[in-house]
Coordinates of C-alpha atoms in Angstrom, one line a residue:
M3 CA 0.0 0.0 0.0
L4 CA 1.2 3.5 -0.9
H5 CA 1.6 5.9 2.1
F6 CA 1.7 9.7 1.7
N7 CA 3.7 11.8 4.0
D8 CA 2.9 15.5 4.5
V9 CA 5.3 16.8 1.8
M10 CA 3.9 14.5 -0.9
F11 CA 0.3 15.5 0.1
Q12 CA 1.1 19.1 -0.3
K13 CA 2.6 18.6 -3.7
V14 CA -0.5 16.7 -5.0
E15 CA -2.8 19.3 -3.5
R16 CA -0.8 22.1 -5.2
Y17 CA -1.0 20.3 -8.6
F18 CA -4.8 19.9 -8.5
F19 CA -5.2 23.5 -7.5
L20 CA -3.1 24.9 -10.3
S21 CA -4.6 22.6 -13.0
T22 CA -8.2 23.6 -11.9
F23 CA -7.2 27.3 -11.9
C24 CA -5.8 27.1 -15.5
R25 CA -9.0 25.3 -16.8
I26 CA -11.1 28.0 -15.2
R27 CA -9.1 30.7 -16.9
E28 CA -9.2 28.9 -20.2
V29 CA -13.0 28.5 -20.1
G30 CA -13.4 32.1 -19.1
A31 CA -11.4 33.2 -22.1
I32 CA -13.5 31.1 -24.5
S33 CA -16.8 32.2 -23.1
R34 CA -16.0 35.9 -23.1
R35 CA -17.8 37.7 -25.9
L36 CA -15.4 39.4 -28.3
T37 CA -15.7 43.0 -29.1
Q38 CA -16.5 44.1 -32.7
E39 CA -12.9 45.2 -33.1
E40 CA -11.5 41.9 -31.8
F41 CA -13.8 39.9 -34.1
E42 CA -12.8 41.9 -37.2
K43 CA -9.1 41.6 -36.3
K44 CA -9.5 37.8 -36.0
F45 CA -11.6 37.7 -39.2
Y46 CA -9.0 39.6 -41.3
M47 CA -6.3 37.3 -40.1
K48 CA -8.2 34.5 -41.8
Y49 CA -9.4 36.5 -44.8
S50 CA -6.7 39.1 -45.6
A51 CA -8.5 39.9 -48.9
G52 CA -11.8 39.2 -50.6
F53 CA -14.2 40.1 -47.9
K54 CA -15.3 43.1 -45.8
V55 CA -17.2 42.8 -42.5
V56 CA -20.4 44.8 -42.8
G57 CA -22.5 43.2 -40.0
C58 CA -22.4 43.4 -36.2
Y59 CA -20.8 40.7 -34.1
K60 CA -23.0 39.4 -31.2
N61 CA -21.7 36.0 -30.3
A62 CA -20.0 32.9 -31.7
Q63 CA -23.4 31.4 -32.8
T64 CA -25.0 34.4 -34.4
P65 CA -24.4 34.9 -38.2
V66 CA -22.4 38.0 -39.2
D67 CA -22.8 39.6 -42.7
V68 CA -19.6 40.0 -44.8
Q69 CA -19.4 41.5 -48.3
C70 CA -17.4 40.2 -51.2
T71 CA -15.1 43.1 -52.2
K72 CA -15.1 41.9 -55.9
C73 CA -18.8 41.6 -56.7
G74 CA -20.5 43.1 -53.7
Y75 CA -22.5 40.0 -52.8
I76 CA -23.2 39.6 -49.1
I77 CA -22.9 36.2 -47.4
S78 CA -23.9 35.5 -43.8
H79 CA -22.3 32.7 -41.6
T80 CA -21.5 32.2 -37.9
P81 CA -18.1 33.3 -36.6
N82 CA -17.4 29.7 -35.9
H83 CA -17.9 29.0 -39.6
Y84 CA -15.5 31.9 -40.6
D85 CA -12.9 30.4 -38.3
K86 CA -12.4 27.5 -40.7
G87 CA -11.0 29.9 -43.3
T88 CA -13.0 28.2 -46.1
S89 CA -15.8 30.7 -46.8
K90 CA -16.2 31.6 -50.5
C91 CA -18.4 34.0 -52.5
P92 CA -21.1 32.0 -54.3
V93 CA -21.0 34.5 -57.2
C94 CA -17.3 34.8 -57.8
N95 CA -16.7 31.1 -57.1
I96 CA -19.4 29.7 -59.4
N97 CA -16.9 27.3 -61.0
G98 CA -15.4 26.3 -57.6
D99 CA -16.9 24.1 -54.9
T100 CA -20.0 26.1 -54.1
H101 CA -22.9 23.6 -54.2
K102 CA -25.8 25.8 -53.4
T103 CA -27.9 27.3 -56.2
I104 CA -28.9 30.9 -55.4
L105 CA -31.7 32.2 -57.5
G106 CA -30.6 35.4 -59.3
V107 CA -27.0 34.9 -58.3
N108 CA -25.5 31.6 -59.6
D109 CA -28.4 29.8 -61.3
M110 CA -27.8 29.1 -65.0
W111 CA -30.2 31.8 -66.3
S112 CA -28.3 34.4 -64.3
T113 CA -24.8 33.3 -65.2
H114 CA -25.0 31.6 -68.6
P115 CA -28.4 32.5 -70.2
Y116 CA -27.0 31.5 -73.7
V117 CA -26.7 27.9 -72.3
A118 CA -30.0 27.9 -70.5
Q119 CA -31.8 28.8 -73.7
W120 CA -31.1 25.4 -75.0
L121 CA -32.6 23.5 -72.1
G122 CA -35.4 21.1 -72.8
D123 CA -37.1 22.3 -69.6
P124 CA -36.3 26.0 -69.0
N125 CA -37.1 25.6 -65.3
D126 CA -33.9 23.6 -64.9
G127 CA -32.0 26.8 -65.5
Y128 CA -33.3 28.2 -62.2
I129 CA -32.6 25.0 -60.3
Y130 CA -29.1 24.1 -61.5
R131 CA -25.8 25.8 -61.8
I132 CA -23.5 25.7 -64.9
N133 CA -21.1 23.4 -63.2
T134 CA -23.6 20.9 -61.9
L135 CA -22.6 17.3 -62.4
K136 CA -26.1 16.3 -63.3
E137 CA -26.8 15.6 -67.0
L138 CA -29.7 17.8 -68.2
D139 CA -31.9 17.6 -71.2
F140 CA -30.8 20.0 -74.0
V141 CA -32.2 20.6 -77.4
C142 CA -29.9 21.3 -80.4
P143 CA -30.9 24.7 -81.9
N144 CA -30.2 23.4 -85.4
C145 CA -31.6 19.9 -85.7
H146 CA -33.8 20.2 -82.6
K147 CA -32.8 16.7 -81.2
H148 CA -32.7 16.1 -77.5
R149 CA -29.6 15.0 -75.6
N150 CA -28.7 14.6 -71.9
I151 CA -25.4 16.3 -71.2
R152 CA -23.7 18.4 -68.5
P153 CA -24.3 22.1 -69.1
N154 CA -20.6 22.9 -68.5
G155 CA -19.8 21.3 -71.8
L156 CA -21.8 23.9 -73.7
K157 CA -20.1 27.0 -72.3
N158 CA -18.2 27.3 -75.6
G159 CA -21.2 26.7 -77.8
F160 CA -23.6 23.9 -78.7
V161 CA -21.7 21.0 -80.1
C162 CA -24.3 18.5 -81.4
C163 CA -23.3 14.9 -82.0
Y164 CA -26.1 14.7 -84.6
C165 CA -25.3 17.7 -86.8
S166 CA -22.5 20.0 -85.7
N167 CA -19.6 20.7 -88.1
G168 CA -17.1 19.9 -85.4
I169 CA -18.2 16.2 -85.5
K170 CA -17.1 13.9 -88.3
Y171 CA -19.8 12.9 -90.8
P172 CA -19.6 9.1 -90.0
N173 CA -20.1 9.8 -86.3
K174 CA -23.0 12.2 -86.9
F175 CA -24.5 9.6 -89.3
M176 CA -24.2 6.8 -86.6
A177 CA -25.6 9.1 -83.9
N178 CA -28.7 9.7 -85.9
V179 CA -29.2 6.1 -86.8
L180 CA -29.0 5.1 -83.1
K181 CA -31.4 7.9 -82.2
S182 CA -33.9 6.7 -84.8
C183 CA -33.7 3.2 -83.3
N184 CA -34.5 4.7 -79.9
V185 CA -31.1 3.6 -78.5
A186 CA -29.7 5.6 -75.5
F187 CA -26.0 6.0 -76.2
R188 CA -22.9 7.7 -75.0
T189 CA -20.1 9.2 -77.1
E190 CA -16.4 9.3 -76.4
F191 CA -16.8 6.3 -74.0
H192 CA -13.7 5.1 -72.0
F193 CA -13.1 2.5 -69.4
K194 CA -11.9 3.5 -65.9
D195 CA -8.1 3.8 -65.8
S196 CA -7.8 3.8 -69.6
N197 CA -7.1 6.6 -72.0
Y198 CA -8.6 4.8 -75.0
K199 CA -11.9 6.3 -76.2
Y200 CA -14.6 4.6 -78.2
D201 CA -16.9 6.5 -80.5
F202 CA -20.1 5.1 -79.1
Y203 CA -21.4 2.9 -76.2
F204 CA -24.9 1.6 -75.6
N205 CA -26.6 -1.2 -73.7
Y206 CA -29.2 -3.4 -75.5
N207 CA -30.9 -6.5 -74.0
N208 CA -28.5 -6.4 -71.1
R209 CA -25.4 -6.6 -73.3
N210 CA -22.8 -3.8 -73.6
Y211 CA -21.8 -2.7 -77.1
L212 CA -19.1 -0.3 -78.4
I213 CA -19.0 1.2 -81.9
E214 CA -15.9 2.5 -83.7
M215 CA -16.3 4.4 -86.9
D216 CA -13.1 3.6 -88.7
G217 CA -12.3 6.3 -91.2
G218 CA -9.4 6.8 -93.6
Y219 CA -7.4 8.8 -91.2
G220 CA -5.5 6.3 -89.0
H221 CA -6.4 2.6 -88.5
G222 CA -3.3 1.7 -90.5
N223 CA -4.3 3.6 -93.6
V224 CA -1.8 6.5 -93.4
D225 CA 0.9 7.8 -91.1
T226 CA -0.3 10.7 -88.9
P227 CA 1.6 13.1 -86.6
N228 CA 0.4 11.1 -83.6
A229 CA 1.1 7.6 -84.7
T230 CA 2.6 5.6 -87.6
M231 CA 0.5 3.1 -89.5
D232 CA 2.0 0.2 -87.5
E233 CA 1.3 2.0 -84.2
Q234 CA -2.3 2.6 -85.3
I235 CA -2.9 -1.1 -85.9
L236 CA -1.5 -1.9 -82.4
I237 CA -3.8 0.7 -80.9
D238 CA -6.8 -0.8 -82.5
K239 CA -5.8 -4.2 -81.4
A240 CA -5.3 -3.0 -77.8
K241 CA -8.8 -1.4 -77.9
D242 CA -10.3 -4.7 -79.2
E243 CA -8.6 -6.7 -76.4
L244 CA -9.7 -4.2 -73.8
A245 CA -13.3 -4.4 -74.9
Y246 CA -13.2 -8.2 -74.9
K247 CA -11.6 -8.2 -71.5
N248 CA -14.5 -6.2 -70.1
N249 CA -17.1 -8.3 -71.8
Y250 CA -18.1 -5.6 -74.3
I251 CA -19.0 -6.4 -77.9
L252 CA -17.0 -4.1 -80.2
I253 CA -18.5 -3.2 -83.6
R254 CA -16.2 -1.7 -86.2
I255 CA -17.8 0.1 -89.2
D256 CA -15.5 0.7 -92.2
C257 CA -15.9 4.4 -93.1
N258 CA -12.8 4.7 -95.3
Y259 CA -14.7 6.3 -98.2
D260 CA -11.8 8.5 -99.4
R261 CA -11.9 6.9 -102.9
I262 CA -15.6 6.1 -102.9
E263 CA -18.0 8.0 -105.1
N264 CA -20.9 7.9 -102.7
R265 CA -20.1 7.9 -99.0
Y266 CA -23.7 7.6 -97.9
D267 CA -24.2 4.3 -99.7
Y268 CA -20.8 3.0 -98.5
I269 CA -21.5 3.7 -94.8
S270 CA -25.1 2.7 -94.8
N271 CA -24.3 -0.6 -96.5
N272 CA -21.5 -1.3 -94.0
I273 CA -23.8 -0.6 -91.0
S274 CA -26.4 -2.9 -92.4
K275 CA -23.9 -5.7 -92.8
S276 CA -22.6 -5.3 -89.2
I277 CA -24.1 -6.7 -86.0
L278 CA -26.3 -3.6 -85.9
G279 CA -28.2 -5.0 -88.9
N280 CA -29.2 -8.0 -86.7
L281 CA -30.0 -6.0 -83.6
F282 CA -32.3 -3.4 -85.2
I283 CA -34.6 -2.9 -88.2
L284 CA -32.5 -0.5 -90.3
T285 CA -34.7 0.9 -93.1
E286 CA -33.8 3.2 -96.0
S287 CA -35.8 6.0 -94.4
I288 CA -33.7 5.8 -91.2
F289 CA -30.5 6.1 -93.3
K290 CA -31.8 8.9 -95.4
E291 CA -32.9 10.9 -92.3
A292 CA -29.5 10.2 -90.7
N293 CA -27.7 11.5 -93.8
T294 CA -29.9 14.6 -94.0
I295 CA -29.3 15.7 -90.4
A296 CA -25.6 14.8 -90.5
Q297 CA -25.2 17.2 -93.4
Q298 CA -27.6 19.8 -92.2
N299 CA -25.0 22.4 -91.0
D300 CA -22.8 21.8 -94.1
L301 CA -25.9 22.0 -96.3
L302 CA -26.7 25.4 -95.0
K303 CA -23.1 26.4 -95.4
F304 CA -23.2 25.2 -99.0
V305 CA -26.3 27.1 -99.8
N306 CA -25.0 30.4 -98.2
S307 CA -21.7 30.0 -100.1
W308 CA -23.4 29.5 -103.4
N309 CA -25.6 32.5 -102.8
N310 CA -22.5 34.5 -101.9
G311 CA -20.8 33.7 -105.2
V312 CA -18.8 30.5 -104.5
K313 CA -19.3 28.6 -107.7
S314 CA -16.3 26.3 -108.4
Y315 CA -15.4 22.9 -107.0
D316 CA -12.1 24.0 -105.6
E317 CA -13.8 26.8 -103.7
F318 CA -16.3 24.4 -102.2
F319 CA -13.6 21.9 -101.3
K320 CA -12.1 24.7 -99.0
V321 CA -15.5 25.8 -97.7
L322 CA -16.9 22.3 -96.9
N323 CA -13.5 20.6 -96.1
V324 CA -14.2 17.8 -98.6
N325 CA -12.2 16.6 -101.6
H326 CA -14.7 14.9 -103.9
R327 CA -16.8 16.5 -106.6
S328 CA -19.5 13.9 -106.0
T329 CA -19.9 15.2 -102.4
V330 CA -20.5 18.8 -103.6
R331 CA -23.0 17.5 -106.2
S332 CA -24.8 15.6 -103.4
Y333 CA -25.1 18.8 -101.4
A334 CA -26.6 20.5 -104.4
K335 CA -29.1 17.7 -105.1
R336 CA -30.3 17.8 -101.4
A337 CA -30.5 21.6 -101.3
I338 CA -32.6 21.7 -104.6
E339 CA -34.9 18.9 -103.3
L340 CA -35.5 21.0 -100.1
Q341 CA -36.0 24.1 -102.2
L342 CA -33.1 25.8 -100.5
L343 CA -31.6 26.6 -104.0
N344 CA -33.8 28.2 -106.7
I345 CA -32.0 26.5 -109.6
S346 CA -32.4 23.2 -111.6
Y347 CA -29.8 20.6 -111.0
D348 CA -28.8 20.7 -114.7
D349 CA -28.2 24.4 -114.5
F350 CA -26.2 23.9 -111.3
L351 CA -24.0 21.4 -113.1
K352 CA -23.5 23.8 -116.0
Q353 CA -22.6 26.7 -113.7
I354 CA -20.2 24.8 -111.5
R355 CA -18.5 23.2 -114.5
L356 CA -18.0 26.6 -116.2
A357 CA -16.8 28.2 -113.0
S358 CA -14.4 25.4 -112.2
N359 CA -13.0 25.4 -115.8
N360 CA -12.6 29.2 -115.5
K361 CA -10.5 28.7 -112.4
L362 CA -8.4 26.2 -114.3
A363 CA -8.1 28.5 -117.3
Q364 CA -6.9 31.4 -115.1
S365 CA -4.3 29.2 -113.3
K366 CA -3.0 26.9 -116.1
G367 CA -3.5 25.8 -119.7
F368 CA -4.4 27.7 -122.8
P369 CA -8.1 28.4 -123.5
V370 CA -9.1 27.5 -127.0
L371 CA -12.0 28.3 -129.3
C372 CA -13.6 26.0 -131.8
E373 CA -14.5 28.3 -134.7
Q374 CA -17.3 26.2 -136.2
T375 CA -19.3 25.6 -132.9
N376 CA -18.2 28.8 -131.1
E377 CA -17.4 26.7 -128.0
V378 CA -14.5 27.6 -125.7
F379 CA -12.5 25.2 -123.6
Y380 CA -10.2 26.0 -120.7
S381 CA -7.4 23.9 -122.1
I382 CA -6.3 21.9 -125.1
S383 CA -6.8 18.7 -123.1
E384 CA -10.4 19.6 -122.3
A385 CA -11.2 20.4 -126.0
E386 CA -9.7 17.0 -127.1
R387 CA -11.8 15.2 -124.4
K388 CA -15.1 17.0 -125.0
M389 CA -14.9 17.1 -128.8
G390 CA -13.4 13.7 -129.3
V391 CA -10.4 15.0 -131.3
S392 CA -6.8 14.1 -131.0
S393 CA -3.4 15.8 -131.7
L394 CA -4.8 19.3 -131.2
R395 CA -1.4 20.3 -130.0
S396 CA 0.1 19.2 -133.3
Y397 CA -2.6 21.2 -135.1
F398 CA -1.2 24.4 -133.5
H399 CA 2.4 23.4 -133.6
N400 CA 2.4 22.3 -137.3
N401 CA -0.2 24.9 -138.5
N402 CA -2.5 22.1 -139.8
T403 CA -5.6 23.1 -141.8
Y404 CA -8.0 21.3 -139.5
C405 CA -8.3 19.0 -136.5
G406 CA -11.4 16.8 -136.1
K407 CA -14.8 16.7 -137.8
L408 CA -18.4 17.1 -136.8
S409 CA -20.9 14.3 -137.5
D410 CA -21.9 15.9 -140.8
G411 CA -18.3 16.0 -142.0
T412 CA -17.6 19.7 -141.2
K413 CA -13.9 20.1 -140.6
L414 CA -13.0 21.8 -137.3
T415 CA -10.6 24.7 -137.0
W416 CA -9.3 26.1 -133.7
R417 CA -7.9 29.3 -132.2
I418 CA -6.1 29.9 -128.9
I419 CA -7.8 32.8 -127.0
N420 CA -6.6 34.8 -124.1
K421 CA -7.9 34.4 -120.5
E422 CA -9.9 37.6 -120.7
E423 CA -11.8 36.3 -123.7
Y424 CA -12.5 33.0 -121.9
Q425 CA -13.7 34.9 -118.8
K426 CA -16.1 37.0 -120.9
Y427 CA -17.5 33.8 -122.5
I428 CA -18.1 32.3 -119.1
S429 CA -19.8 35.4 -117.8
N430 CA -22.2 35.5 -120.8
I431 CA -23.2 31.9 -120.3
N432 CA -23.8 32.4 -116.6
Q433 CA -26.1 35.4 -117.4
D434 CA -28.1 33.2 -119.8
L435 CA -28.6 30.6 -117.1
K436 CA -29.9 33.1 -114.5

């Protein structure tokens, strides 16, 4: 048993007295109400900039108003909340971690009305902020199709997977096909912890499917700045294996139509022959609608360009970012069918041929005139091809008496004309076609 002598007892007694006295002093310091000056001094130690105290301090549990020095918005929290040093202005910190929607302050209609105008339900613009993680229903202002996406992705403009110019034609085509089949899909899908992206993902009958629209750029077709042809093949193989590993069915659609006359026929046929042809009823009307909407923005660009004086194939190649005359002609056919162009298709072909030949005449070759038919050609080669004659160069070089004959036996003579004469001829024909 432990025995205390008088000295030990006095030490213990003194220890308990001092510890109790210190606790009493500490509690008293905490419970003492701060003055306004003391509160502000403590506040500005936590928030050296950004806020100004405008309210009166009462106690640690009563909210105090402070004003944002940047936008003037007033927030109100308890002093204990300010002590954490994490208070932020909900207006100036819209893209930060403020989670509360304040009507008239950080709701979508107040901060980004140009995004809110595309909402399927305008009331969502008063309920959600621009940086909400919730996917909301938006309607494309061009093709009017609905899509669930996060509003933050539309801050730089509406990019529609169905019709926007920034999306490749095959991807827009497939998006519209899936939409017509009532398939809910996601674009730019990737697995967790993987950087590989797939063009489309959808679930059908409890099976997961991925779609890759394999165009002519990449996929082992041509070296690119990002990967050689061999590297592209390895990437595709790795994506195939990753899909298989995760029990996803990967569908690859050949969209390499670079040397194909009609890209619509090429892609629609390849889709029909794929697994998708077994999953869904893919009709001609579905494909035609998909083609129309996929080209809608480009179609309007084509019409506006034509009305503004763009008439040659080369000019349209630059405007539409295409490289086939058949593509330009398909735009014209569709625009005329929809009565967007007030011209017959035959007259369109005449005008674009003349304009294209005129471009060539101005840049290369020697325009020539057939004196019997009064027709002009932008080059000797075109005259030989169109009139079915040969050795026209020898005719000029050797000063021959004629070159070629008409069906009635009339001998043809030729004359080289200057580019100004050719230009005048083209202008006169265009006037006649109007």
